[in-house]
mmCIF file of C-alpha atoms in Angstrom:
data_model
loop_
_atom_site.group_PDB
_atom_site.id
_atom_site.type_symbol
_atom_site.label_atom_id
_atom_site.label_comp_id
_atom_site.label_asym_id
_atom_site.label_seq_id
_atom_site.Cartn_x
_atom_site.Cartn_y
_atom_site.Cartn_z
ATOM 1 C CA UNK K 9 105.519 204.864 64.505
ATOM 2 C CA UNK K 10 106.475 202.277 61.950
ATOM 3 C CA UNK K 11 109.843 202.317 63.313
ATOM 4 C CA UNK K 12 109.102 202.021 66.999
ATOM 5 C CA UNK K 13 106.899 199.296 66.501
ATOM 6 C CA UNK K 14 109.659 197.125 64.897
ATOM 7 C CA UNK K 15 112.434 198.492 67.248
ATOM 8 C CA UNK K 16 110.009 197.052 69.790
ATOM 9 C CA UNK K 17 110.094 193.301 68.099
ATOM 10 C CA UNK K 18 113.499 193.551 67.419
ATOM 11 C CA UNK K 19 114.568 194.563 71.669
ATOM 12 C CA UNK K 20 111.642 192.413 73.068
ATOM 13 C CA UNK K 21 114.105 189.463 71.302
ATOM 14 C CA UNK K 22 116.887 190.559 72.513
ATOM 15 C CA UNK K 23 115.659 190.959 76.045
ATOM 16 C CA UNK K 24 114.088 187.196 76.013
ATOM 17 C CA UNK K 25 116.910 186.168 74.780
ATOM 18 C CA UNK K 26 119.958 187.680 76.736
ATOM 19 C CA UNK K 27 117.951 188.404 79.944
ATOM 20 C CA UNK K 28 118.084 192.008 80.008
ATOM 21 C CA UNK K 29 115.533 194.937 79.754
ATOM 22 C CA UNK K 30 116.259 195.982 76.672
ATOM 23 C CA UNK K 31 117.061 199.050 76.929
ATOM 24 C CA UNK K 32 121.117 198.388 76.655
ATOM 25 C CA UNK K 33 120.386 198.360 72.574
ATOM 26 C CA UNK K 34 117.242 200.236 72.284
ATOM 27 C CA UNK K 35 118.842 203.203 74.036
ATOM 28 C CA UNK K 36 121.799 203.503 71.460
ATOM 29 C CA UNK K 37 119.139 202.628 68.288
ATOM 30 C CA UNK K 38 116.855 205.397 69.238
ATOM 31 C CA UNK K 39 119.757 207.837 69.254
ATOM 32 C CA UNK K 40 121.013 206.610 66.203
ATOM 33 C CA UNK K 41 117.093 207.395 64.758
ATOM 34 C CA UNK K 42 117.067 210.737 66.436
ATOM 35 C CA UNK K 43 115.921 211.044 70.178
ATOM 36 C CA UNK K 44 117.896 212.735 72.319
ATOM 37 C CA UNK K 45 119.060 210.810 75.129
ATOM 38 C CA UNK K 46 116.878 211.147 77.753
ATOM 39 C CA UNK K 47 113.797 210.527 75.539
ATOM 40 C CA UNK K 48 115.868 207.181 74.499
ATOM 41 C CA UNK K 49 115.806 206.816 77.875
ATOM 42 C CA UNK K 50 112.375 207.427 78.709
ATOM 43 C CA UNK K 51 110.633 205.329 75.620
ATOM 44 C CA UNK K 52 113.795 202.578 77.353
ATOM 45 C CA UNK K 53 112.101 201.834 80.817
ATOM 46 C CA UNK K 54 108.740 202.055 79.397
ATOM 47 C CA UNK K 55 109.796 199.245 77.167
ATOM 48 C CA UNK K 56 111.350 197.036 79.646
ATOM 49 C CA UNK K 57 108.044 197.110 82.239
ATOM 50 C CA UNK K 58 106.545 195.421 79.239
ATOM 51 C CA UNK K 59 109.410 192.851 78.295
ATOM 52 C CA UNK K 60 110.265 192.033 81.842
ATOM 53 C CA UNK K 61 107.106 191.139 82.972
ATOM 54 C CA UNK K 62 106.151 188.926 80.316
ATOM 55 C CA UNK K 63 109.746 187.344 80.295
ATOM 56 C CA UNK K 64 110.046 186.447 83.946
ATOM 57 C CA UNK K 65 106.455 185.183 83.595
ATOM 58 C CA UNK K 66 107.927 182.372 81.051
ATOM 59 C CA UNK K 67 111.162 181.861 82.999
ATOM 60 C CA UNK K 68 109.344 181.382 85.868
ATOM 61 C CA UNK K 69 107.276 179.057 84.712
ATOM 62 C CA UNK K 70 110.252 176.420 83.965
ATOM 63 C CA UNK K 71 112.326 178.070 87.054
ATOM 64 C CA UNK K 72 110.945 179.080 90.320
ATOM 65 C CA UNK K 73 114.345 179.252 91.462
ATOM 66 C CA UNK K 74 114.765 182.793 89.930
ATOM 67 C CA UNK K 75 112.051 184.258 92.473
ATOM 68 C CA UNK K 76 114.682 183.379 95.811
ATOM 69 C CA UNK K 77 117.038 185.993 95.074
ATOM 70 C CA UNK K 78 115.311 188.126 92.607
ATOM 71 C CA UNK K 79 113.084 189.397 95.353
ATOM 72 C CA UNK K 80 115.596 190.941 97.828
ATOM 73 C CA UNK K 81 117.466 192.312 94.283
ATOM 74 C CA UNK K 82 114.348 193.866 93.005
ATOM 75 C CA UNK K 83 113.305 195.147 96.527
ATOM 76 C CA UNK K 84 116.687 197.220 96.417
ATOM 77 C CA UNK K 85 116.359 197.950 92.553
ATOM 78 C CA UNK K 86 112.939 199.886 93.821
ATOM 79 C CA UNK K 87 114.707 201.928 96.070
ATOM 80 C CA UNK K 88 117.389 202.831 93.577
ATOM 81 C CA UNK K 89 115.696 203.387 90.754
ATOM 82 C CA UNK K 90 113.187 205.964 92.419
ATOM 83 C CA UNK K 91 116.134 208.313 92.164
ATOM 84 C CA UNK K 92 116.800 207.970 88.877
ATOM 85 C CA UNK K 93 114.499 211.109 87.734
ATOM 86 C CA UNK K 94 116.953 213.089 89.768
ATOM 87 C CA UNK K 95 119.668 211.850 88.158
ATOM 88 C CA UNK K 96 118.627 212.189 84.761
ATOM 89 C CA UNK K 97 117.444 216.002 85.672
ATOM 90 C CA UNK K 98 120.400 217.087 86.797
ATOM 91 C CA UNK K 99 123.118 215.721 84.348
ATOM 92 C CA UNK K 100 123.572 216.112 80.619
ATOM 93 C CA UNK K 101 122.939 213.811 77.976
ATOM 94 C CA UNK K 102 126.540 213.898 76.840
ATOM 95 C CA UNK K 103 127.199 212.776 80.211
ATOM 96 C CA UNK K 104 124.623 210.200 80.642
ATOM 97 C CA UNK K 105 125.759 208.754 77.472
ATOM 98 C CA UNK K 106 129.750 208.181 78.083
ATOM 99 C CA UNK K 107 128.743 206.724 81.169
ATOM 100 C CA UNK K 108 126.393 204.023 79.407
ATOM 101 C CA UNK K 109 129.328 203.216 77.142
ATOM 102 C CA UNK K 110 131.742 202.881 80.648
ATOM 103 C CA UNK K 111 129.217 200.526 82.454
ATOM 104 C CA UNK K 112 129.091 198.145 78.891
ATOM 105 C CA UNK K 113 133.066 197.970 78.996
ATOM 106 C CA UNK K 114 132.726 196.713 82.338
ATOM 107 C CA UNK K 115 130.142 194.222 81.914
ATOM 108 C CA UNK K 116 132.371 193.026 78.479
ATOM 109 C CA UNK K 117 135.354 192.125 80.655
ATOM 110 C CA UNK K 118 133.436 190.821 83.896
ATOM 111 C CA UNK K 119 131.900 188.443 81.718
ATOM 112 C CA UNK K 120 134.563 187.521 79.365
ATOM 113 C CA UNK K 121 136.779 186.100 82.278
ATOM 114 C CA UNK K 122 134.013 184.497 83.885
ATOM 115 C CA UNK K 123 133.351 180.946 83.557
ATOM 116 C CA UNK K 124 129.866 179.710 81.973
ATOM 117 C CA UNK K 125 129.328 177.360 84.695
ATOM 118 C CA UNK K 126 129.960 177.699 88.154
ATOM 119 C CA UNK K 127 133.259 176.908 89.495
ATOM 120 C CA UNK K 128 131.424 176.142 92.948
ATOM 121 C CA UNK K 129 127.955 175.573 94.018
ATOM 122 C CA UNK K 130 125.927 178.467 94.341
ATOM 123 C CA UNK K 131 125.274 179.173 98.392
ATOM 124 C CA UNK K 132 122.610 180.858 100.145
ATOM 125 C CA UNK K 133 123.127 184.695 99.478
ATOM 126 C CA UNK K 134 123.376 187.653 102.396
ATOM 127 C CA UNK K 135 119.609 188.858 101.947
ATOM 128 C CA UNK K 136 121.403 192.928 102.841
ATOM 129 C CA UNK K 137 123.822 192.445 100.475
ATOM 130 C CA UNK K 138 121.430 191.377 97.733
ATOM 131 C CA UNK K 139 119.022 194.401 98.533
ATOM 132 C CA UNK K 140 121.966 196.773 98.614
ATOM 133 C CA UNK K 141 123.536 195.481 95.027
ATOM 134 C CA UNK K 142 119.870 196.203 93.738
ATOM 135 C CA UNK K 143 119.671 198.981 95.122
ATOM 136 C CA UNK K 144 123.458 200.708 93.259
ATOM 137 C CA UNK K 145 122.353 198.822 90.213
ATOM 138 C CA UNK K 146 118.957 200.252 90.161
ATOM 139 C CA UNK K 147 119.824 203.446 90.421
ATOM 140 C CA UNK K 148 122.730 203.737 88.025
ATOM 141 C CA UNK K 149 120.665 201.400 85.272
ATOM 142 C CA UNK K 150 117.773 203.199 85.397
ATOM 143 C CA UNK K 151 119.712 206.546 84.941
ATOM 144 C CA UNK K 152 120.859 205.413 81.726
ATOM 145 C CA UNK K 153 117.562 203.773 80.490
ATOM 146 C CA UNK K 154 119.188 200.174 81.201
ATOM 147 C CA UNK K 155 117.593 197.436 83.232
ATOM 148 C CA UNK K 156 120.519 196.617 85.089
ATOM 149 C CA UNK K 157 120.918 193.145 83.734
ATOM 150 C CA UNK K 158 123.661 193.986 82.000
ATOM 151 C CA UNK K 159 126.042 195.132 85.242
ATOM 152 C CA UNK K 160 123.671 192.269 87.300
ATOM 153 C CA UNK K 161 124.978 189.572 85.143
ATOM 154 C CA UNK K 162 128.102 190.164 85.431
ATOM 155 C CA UNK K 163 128.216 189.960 89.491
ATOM 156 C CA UNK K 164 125.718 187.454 89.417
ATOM 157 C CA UNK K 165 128.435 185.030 87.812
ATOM 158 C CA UNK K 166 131.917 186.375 88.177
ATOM 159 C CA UNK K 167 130.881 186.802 91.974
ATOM 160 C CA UNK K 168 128.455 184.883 93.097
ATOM 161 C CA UNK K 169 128.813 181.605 91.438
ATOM 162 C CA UNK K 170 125.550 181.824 89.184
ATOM 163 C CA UNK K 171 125.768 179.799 85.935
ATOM 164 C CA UNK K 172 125.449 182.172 82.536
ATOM 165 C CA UNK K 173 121.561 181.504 82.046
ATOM 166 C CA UNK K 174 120.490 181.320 85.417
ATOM 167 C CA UNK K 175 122.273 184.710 85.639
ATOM 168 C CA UNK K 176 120.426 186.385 82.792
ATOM 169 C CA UNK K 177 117.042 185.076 84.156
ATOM 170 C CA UNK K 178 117.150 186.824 87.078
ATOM 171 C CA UNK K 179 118.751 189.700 85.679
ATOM 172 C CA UNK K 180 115.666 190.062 83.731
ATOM 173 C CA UNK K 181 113.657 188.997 86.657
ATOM 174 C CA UNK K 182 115.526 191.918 88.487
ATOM 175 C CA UNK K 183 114.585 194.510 85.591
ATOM 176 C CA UNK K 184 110.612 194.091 86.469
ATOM 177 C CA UNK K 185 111.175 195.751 89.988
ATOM 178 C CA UNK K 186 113.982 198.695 88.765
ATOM 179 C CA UNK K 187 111.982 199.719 85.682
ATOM 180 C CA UNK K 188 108.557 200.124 87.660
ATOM 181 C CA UNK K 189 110.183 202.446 89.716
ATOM 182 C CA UNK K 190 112.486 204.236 86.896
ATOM 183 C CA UNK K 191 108.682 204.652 85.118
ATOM 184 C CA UNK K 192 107.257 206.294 88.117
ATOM 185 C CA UNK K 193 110.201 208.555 88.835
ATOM 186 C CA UNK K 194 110.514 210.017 85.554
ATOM 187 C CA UNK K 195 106.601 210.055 85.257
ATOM 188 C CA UNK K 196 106.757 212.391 88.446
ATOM 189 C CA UNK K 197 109.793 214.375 87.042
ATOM 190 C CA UNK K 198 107.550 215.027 84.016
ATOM 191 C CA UNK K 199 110.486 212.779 81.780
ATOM 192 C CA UNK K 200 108.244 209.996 80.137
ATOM 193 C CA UNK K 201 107.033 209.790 76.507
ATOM 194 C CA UNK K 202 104.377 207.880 76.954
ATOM 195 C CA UNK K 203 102.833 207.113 73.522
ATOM 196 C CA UNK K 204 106.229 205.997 72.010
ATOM 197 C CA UNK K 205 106.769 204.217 75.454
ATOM 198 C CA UNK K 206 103.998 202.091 74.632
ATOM 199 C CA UNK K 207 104.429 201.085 71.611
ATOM 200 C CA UNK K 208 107.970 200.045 71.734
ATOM 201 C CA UNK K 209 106.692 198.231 74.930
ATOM 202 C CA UNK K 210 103.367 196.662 73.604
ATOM 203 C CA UNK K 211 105.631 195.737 70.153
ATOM 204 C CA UNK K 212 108.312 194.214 72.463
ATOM 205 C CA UNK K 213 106.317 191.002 73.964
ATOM 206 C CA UNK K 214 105.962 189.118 70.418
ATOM 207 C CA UNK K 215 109.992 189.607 70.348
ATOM 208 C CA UNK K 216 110.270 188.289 74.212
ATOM 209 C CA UNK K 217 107.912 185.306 73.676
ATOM 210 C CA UNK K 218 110.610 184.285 71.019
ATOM 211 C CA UNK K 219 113.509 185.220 72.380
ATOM 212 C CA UNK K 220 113.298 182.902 75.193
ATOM 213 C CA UNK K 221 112.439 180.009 73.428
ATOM 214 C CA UNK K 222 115.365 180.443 71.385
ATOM 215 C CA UNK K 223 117.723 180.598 74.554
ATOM 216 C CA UNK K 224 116.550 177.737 75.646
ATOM 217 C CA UNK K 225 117.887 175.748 72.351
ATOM 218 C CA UNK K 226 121.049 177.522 72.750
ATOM 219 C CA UNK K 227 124.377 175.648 74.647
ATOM 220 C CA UNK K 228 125.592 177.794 77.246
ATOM 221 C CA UNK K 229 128.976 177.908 76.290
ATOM 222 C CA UNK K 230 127.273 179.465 72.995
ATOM 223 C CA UNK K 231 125.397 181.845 74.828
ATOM 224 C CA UNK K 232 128.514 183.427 76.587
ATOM 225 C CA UNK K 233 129.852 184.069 73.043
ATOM 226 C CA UNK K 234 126.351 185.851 71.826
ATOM 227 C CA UNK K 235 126.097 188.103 74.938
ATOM 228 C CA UNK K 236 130.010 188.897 74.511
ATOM 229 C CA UNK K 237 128.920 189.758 71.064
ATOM 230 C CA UNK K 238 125.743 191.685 71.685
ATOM 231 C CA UNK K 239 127.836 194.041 74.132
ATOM 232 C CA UNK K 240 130.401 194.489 71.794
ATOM 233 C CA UNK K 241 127.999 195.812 69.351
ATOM 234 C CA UNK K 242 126.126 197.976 71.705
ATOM 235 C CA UNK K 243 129.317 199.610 72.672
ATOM 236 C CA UNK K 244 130.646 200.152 69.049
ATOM 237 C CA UNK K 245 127.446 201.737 67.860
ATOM 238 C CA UNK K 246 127.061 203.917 71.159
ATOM 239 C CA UNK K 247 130.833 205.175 70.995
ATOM 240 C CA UNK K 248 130.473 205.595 67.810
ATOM 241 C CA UNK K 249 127.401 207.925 67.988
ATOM 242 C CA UNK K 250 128.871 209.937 70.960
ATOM 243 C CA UNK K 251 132.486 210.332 70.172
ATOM 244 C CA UNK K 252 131.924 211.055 66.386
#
């Protein structure tokens, strides 16, 4: 319990920090320590309901900005993640797991050749289009005990013109809507560890509180490198774990 309690400080920073559930790290730790992977996956979303709360609360608070788009995202991150009990019922964990390590390769090269700031100014977003990229995003993420920051990010700047932290605000902004709905669908599928869950998730806000107070000291040009970094290491120790 030890353990889970200090995995919980240790992701609640990283999610403050890099604007994402959590569960892109936690996931890959909690194998590492034992779980198989759809109990990392279940003690995951339980977490990030927790950190992504609490860390759009303080992002808000300096940026009411990340509530325009984030709503039509997280409405479509509902819908999507409420399948994700399905998904996680009817495929394997080997499979669950090589796709986790396919979605961070993605999200490594979208945002390496994306620029920190925007090249243009950020216009008035299609509210369908928004509420359908929740929606894929929700339901993939949650399937794989991820948020969905970390493939939101990505689109969020390489597509739509959103600068780095901006983008990693309302990623974690969009987490609070697809892991409320990834809780109740593997609640209903009978999925969810609930005391580890908590735990991790109760643990967790000390590290959020933190972690965004440090991102807001860091340079964005910085912060690119960290999250470049942070995905690199999540996909070494994942691969690692699965193809060894």
């Amino acid at each position: 319990m030890i353990e889970l309690a200090l995995l919980g400080v240790f992701t609640g920073f990283i999610a403050g920090f890099f604007g994402v559930g959590g569960g892109m790290l936690l996931v890959p730790l909690l194998i590492v320590l034992g779980y198989q992977m759809k109990e990392a996956i279940a003690i995951s979303i339980m977490q990030m309901v927790f950190s992504s709360v609490f860390g759009s609360f303080l992002n808000i608070k300096k940026s009411i900005e990340v509530l325009r788009d984030g709503v039509f995202l997280g409405i479509g991150g509902i819908f999507g993640g409420s399948f994700s009990g399905i998904i996680i019922s009817n495929f394997s964990n080997t499979s669950l797991q090589y796709f986790f390590i396919f979605i961070i390769i993605l999200s490594i090269l979208r945002i390496f050749f994306s620029p920190v700031e925007p090249i243009k100014e950020v216009k008035k977003q299609n509210k369908f289009l928004l509420i359908l990229i929740g929606f894929v995003i929700g339901l993939f993420a949650m399937s794989i005990g991820i948020g969905g920051s970390v493939m939101l990010t990505p689109i969020l700047v390489g597509f739509m013109h959103y600068s780095i932290k901006k983008a990693t605000s309302l990623g974690l902004f969009f987490v609070i809507f697809s892991s409320i709905s990834g809780f109740i669908s593997l609640t209903l599928h009978g999925k969810m560890l609930l005391t580890q869950g908590l735990i991790v998730g109760i643990c967790s806000l000390i590290g959020v509180y933190f972690g965004i107070k440090m991102k807001n000291m860091i340079q964005a040009t910085s912060y690119k490198k960290y999250i470049l970094l942070l995905n690199t290491s999540v996909l070494i120790l994942m691969a690692s774990k699965t193809l060894f």
